[in-house]
Amino acid sequence: MERIKNWINKNKGLTIVMVLTLVLFIILLIIFLELLLGGSSDKYGNRLDGIEDVKIDSDVYDGVKAEVMETELAEDASVRLQGKIVYTTIVLKSDTSVEKAKELAANTLDNYTEEELKFYDFSYFLKWEGEESDTVITGNKHHNLDSITWLKS
């Protein structure tokens, strides 16, 4: 023990550098482990916080499907929730115009409450199945917006 004290007294500068290096290494190790192992185990992180308070009932999805099918413009409709995004896919009859299809999709938003519209994002896929190629128009409604933004018309 006496030898260590003598060596430290003789090499004060080197000792300070070694102690600072050790402290810095420990801090970096803690940060690295926190980034690597820490955080949420949920793949959505904290993006779904509050979703329990704004649950969409399955009857609403059924109502959207029924509304779409009642128009006789569509052959099929499906609605699913993934995270905070409600995906609606509408397969339309070949004689349905693009404008009618967009109007049909926009009308489905009436099935959701104001609180749901402010919390969830909505994504629409309008499909026309043809012999040569399938046509798909996509639209999205961000929870901060009032209407659907269409990506291809």
mmCIF file of C-alpha atoms in Angstrom, residues 17-144:
data_model
loop_
_atom_site.group_PDB
_atom_site.id
_atom_site.type_symbol
_atom_site.label_atom_id
_atom_site.label_comp_id
_atom_site.label_asym_id
_atom_site.label_seq_id
_atom_site.Cartn_x
_atom_site.Cartn_y
_atom_site.Cartn_z
ATOM 1 C CA VAL A 17 -5.489 11.578 -16.216
ATOM 2 C CA MET A 18 -6.024 7.897 -15.399
ATOM 3 C CA VAL A 19 -8.834 8.639 -12.910
ATOM 4 C CA LEU A 20 -10.576 11.015 -15.367
ATOM 5 C CA THR A 21 -10.250 8.419 -18.134
ATOM 6 C CA LEU A 22 -11.759 5.758 -15.896
ATOM 7 C CA VAL A 23 -14.679 8.025 -14.899
ATOM 8 C CA LEU A 24 -15.302 8.989 -18.539
ATOM 9 C CA PHE A 25 -15.203 5.325 -19.587
ATOM 10 C CA ILE A 26 -17.759 4.407 -16.914
ATOM 11 C CA ILE A 27 -20.065 7.271 -17.992
ATOM 12 C CA LEU A 28 -19.819 6.250 -21.662
ATOM 13 C CA LEU A 29 -20.483 2.615 -20.749
ATOM 14 C CA ILE A 30 -23.632 3.590 -18.816
ATOM 15 C CA ILE A 31 -24.888 5.737 -21.716
ATOM 16 C CA PHE A 32 -24.166 2.977 -24.245
ATOM 17 C CA LEU A 33 -25.959 0.342 -22.170
ATOM 18 C CA GLU A 34 -28.949 2.646 -21.648
ATOM 19 C CA LEU A 35 -29.252 3.249 -25.393
ATOM 20 C CA LEU A 36 -28.738 -0.391 -26.273
ATOM 21 C CA LEU A 37 -30.827 -2.071 -23.593
ATOM 22 C CA GLY A 38 -32.940 0.693 -22.141
ATOM 23 C CA GLY A 39 -36.039 2.343 -23.438
ATOM 24 C CA SER A 40 -39.368 0.810 -24.128
ATOM 25 C CA SER A 41 -39.794 -2.783 -25.173
ATOM 26 C CA ASP A 42 -42.860 -1.713 -27.166
ATOM 27 C CA LYS A 43 -42.134 -1.266 -30.865
ATOM 28 C CA TYR A 44 -44.159 1.972 -30.854
ATOM 29 C CA GLY A 45 -42.285 3.520 -27.932
ATOM 30 C CA ASN A 46 -44.461 6.161 -26.280
ATOM 31 C CA ARG A 47 -46.373 7.071 -29.453
ATOM 32 C CA LEU A 48 -49.425 5.127 -28.285
ATOM 33 C CA ASP A 49 -49.711 6.863 -24.932
ATOM 34 C CA GLY A 50 -53.358 7.642 -24.253
ATOM 35 C CA ILE A 51 -54.754 5.164 -26.789
ATOM 36 C CA GLU A 52 -56.666 3.390 -23.994
ATOM 37 C CA ASP A 53 -58.719 6.564 -23.525
ATOM 38 C CA VAL A 54 -59.668 6.826 -27.231
ATOM 39 C CA LYS A 55 -60.480 3.248 -28.232
ATOM 40 C CA ILE A 56 -62.441 2.742 -31.441
ATOM 41 C CA ASP A 57 -65.198 0.162 -31.006
ATOM 42 C CA SER A 58 -65.363 -2.674 -33.541
ATOM 43 C CA ASP A 59 -68.939 -1.608 -34.326
ATOM 44 C CA VAL A 60 -67.514 1.566 -35.848
ATOM 45 C CA TYR A 61 -65.387 -0.477 -38.254
ATOM 46 C CA ASP A 62 -68.425 -2.578 -39.142
ATOM 47 C CA GLY A 63 -70.400 0.637 -39.729
ATOM 48 C CA VAL A 64 -67.730 1.930 -42.112
ATOM 49 C CA LYS A 65 -67.783 -1.327 -44.084
ATOM 50 C CA ALA A 66 -71.579 -1.342 -44.209
ATOM 51 C CA GLU A 67 -71.712 2.295 -45.350
ATOM 52 C CA VAL A 68 -69.249 1.607 -48.157
ATOM 53 C CA MET A 69 -71.073 -1.511 -49.323
ATOM 54 C CA GLU A 70 -74.489 0.221 -49.229
ATOM 55 C CA THR A 71 -73.392 2.653 -51.938
ATOM 56 C CA GLU A 72 -73.071 -0.178 -54.458
ATOM 57 C CA LEU A 73 -69.911 1.510 -55.774
ATOM 58 C CA ALA A 74 -67.641 -0.984 -54.038
ATOM 59 C CA GLU A 75 -67.057 -4.697 -54.326
ATOM 60 C CA ASP A 76 -65.302 -5.055 -50.973
ATOM 61 C CA ALA A 77 -64.153 -3.009 -47.996
ATOM 62 C CA SER A 78 -61.901 -3.688 -45.034
ATOM 63 C CA VAL A 79 -60.835 -1.644 -42.025
ATOM 64 C CA ARG A 80 -58.015 -2.434 -39.610
ATOM 65 C CA LEU A 81 -56.135 -0.614 -36.879
ATOM 66 C CA GLN A 82 -52.361 -0.763 -36.578
ATOM 67 C CA GLY A 83 -50.835 1.411 -33.908
ATOM 68 C CA LYS A 84 -52.480 4.819 -34.283
ATOM 69 C CA ILE A 85 -53.386 4.404 -37.954
ATOM 70 C CA VAL A 86 -56.766 3.213 -39.183
ATOM 71 C CA TYR A 87 -56.276 1.562 -42.589
ATOM 72 C CA THR A 88 -59.321 1.428 -44.862
ATOM 73 C CA THR A 89 -59.129 -0.501 -48.140
ATOM 74 C CA ILE A 90 -61.968 -0.137 -50.621
ATOM 75 C CA VAL A 91 -62.119 -2.289 -53.740
ATOM 76 C CA LEU A 92 -64.295 -0.419 -56.223
ATOM 77 C CA LYS A 93 -66.320 -1.490 -59.216
ATOM 78 C CA SER A 94 -64.643 -0.738 -62.532
ATOM 79 C CA ASP A 95 -67.219 1.899 -63.521
ATOM 80 C CA THR A 96 -66.756 3.963 -60.335
ATOM 81 C CA SER A 97 -65.161 7.352 -61.012
ATOM 82 C CA VAL A 98 -62.151 8.604 -59.073
ATOM 83 C CA GLU A 99 -64.120 11.562 -57.691
ATOM 84 C CA LYS A 100 -66.958 9.326 -56.464
ATOM 85 C CA ALA A 101 -64.426 6.999 -54.851
ATOM 86 C CA LYS A 102 -62.723 9.879 -53.032
ATOM 87 C CA GLU A 103 -66.086 11.187 -51.883
ATOM 88 C CA LEU A 104 -67.028 7.726 -50.626
ATOM 89 C CA ALA A 105 -63.800 7.513 -48.617
ATOM 90 C CA ALA A 106 -64.237 11.005 -47.172
ATOM 91 C CA ASN A 107 -67.787 10.170 -46.084
ATOM 92 C CA THR A 108 -66.509 7.280 -43.951
ATOM 93 C CA LEU A 109 -64.899 9.797 -41.602
ATOM 94 C CA ASP A 110 -68.404 10.675 -40.343
ATOM 95 C CA ASN A 111 -68.466 7.323 -38.511
ATOM 96 C CA TYR A 112 -65.722 8.396 -36.120
ATOM 97 C CA THR A 113 -66.111 10.706 -33.145
ATOM 98 C CA GLU A 114 -64.379 14.076 -33.011
ATOM 99 C CA GLU A 115 -62.030 12.710 -30.333
ATOM 100 C CA GLU A 116 -61.077 9.726 -32.529
ATOM 101 C CA LEU A 117 -60.447 11.990 -35.520
ATOM 102 C CA LYS A 118 -58.128 14.147 -33.404
ATOM 103 C CA PHE A 119 -56.168 11.159 -32.072
ATOM 104 C CA TYR A 120 -55.843 8.667 -34.949
ATOM 105 C CA ASP A 121 -54.400 8.987 -38.448
ATOM 106 C CA PHE A 122 -56.430 7.497 -41.305
ATOM 107 C CA SER A 123 -55.013 5.866 -44.409
ATOM 108 C CA TYR A 124 -57.124 4.971 -47.459
ATOM 109 C CA PHE A 125 -56.403 2.606 -50.321
ATOM 110 C CA LEU A 126 -58.839 2.851 -53.232
ATOM 111 C CA LYS A 127 -58.427 -0.060 -55.645
ATOM 112 C CA TRP A 128 -59.837 -0.747 -59.079
ATOM 113 C CA GLU A 129 -58.968 -4.213 -60.239
ATOM 114 C CA GLY A 130 -58.542 -4.424 -63.984
ATOM 115 C CA GLU A 131 -57.373 -6.975 -66.486
ATOM 116 C CA GLU A 132 -54.189 -5.150 -67.498
ATOM 117 C CA SER A 133 -53.151 -3.581 -64.201
ATOM 118 C CA ASP A 134 -54.547 -2.720 -60.819
ATOM 119 C CA THR A 135 -55.085 0.953 -60.093
ATOM 120 C CA VAL A 136 -54.544 2.142 -56.534
ATOM 121 C CA ILE A 137 -55.042 5.632 -55.162
ATOM 122 C CA THR A 138 -53.830 6.322 -51.639
ATOM 123 C CA GLY A 139 -54.946 9.021 -49.264
ATOM 124 C CA ASN A 140 -54.064 9.964 -45.729
ATOM 125 C CA LYS A 141 -55.675 12.071 -43.051
ATOM 126 C CA HIS A 142 -53.326 13.247 -40.320
ATOM 127 C CA HIS A 143 -54.956 13.758 -36.937
ATOM 128 C CA ASN A 144 -54.211 17.503 -37.141
#
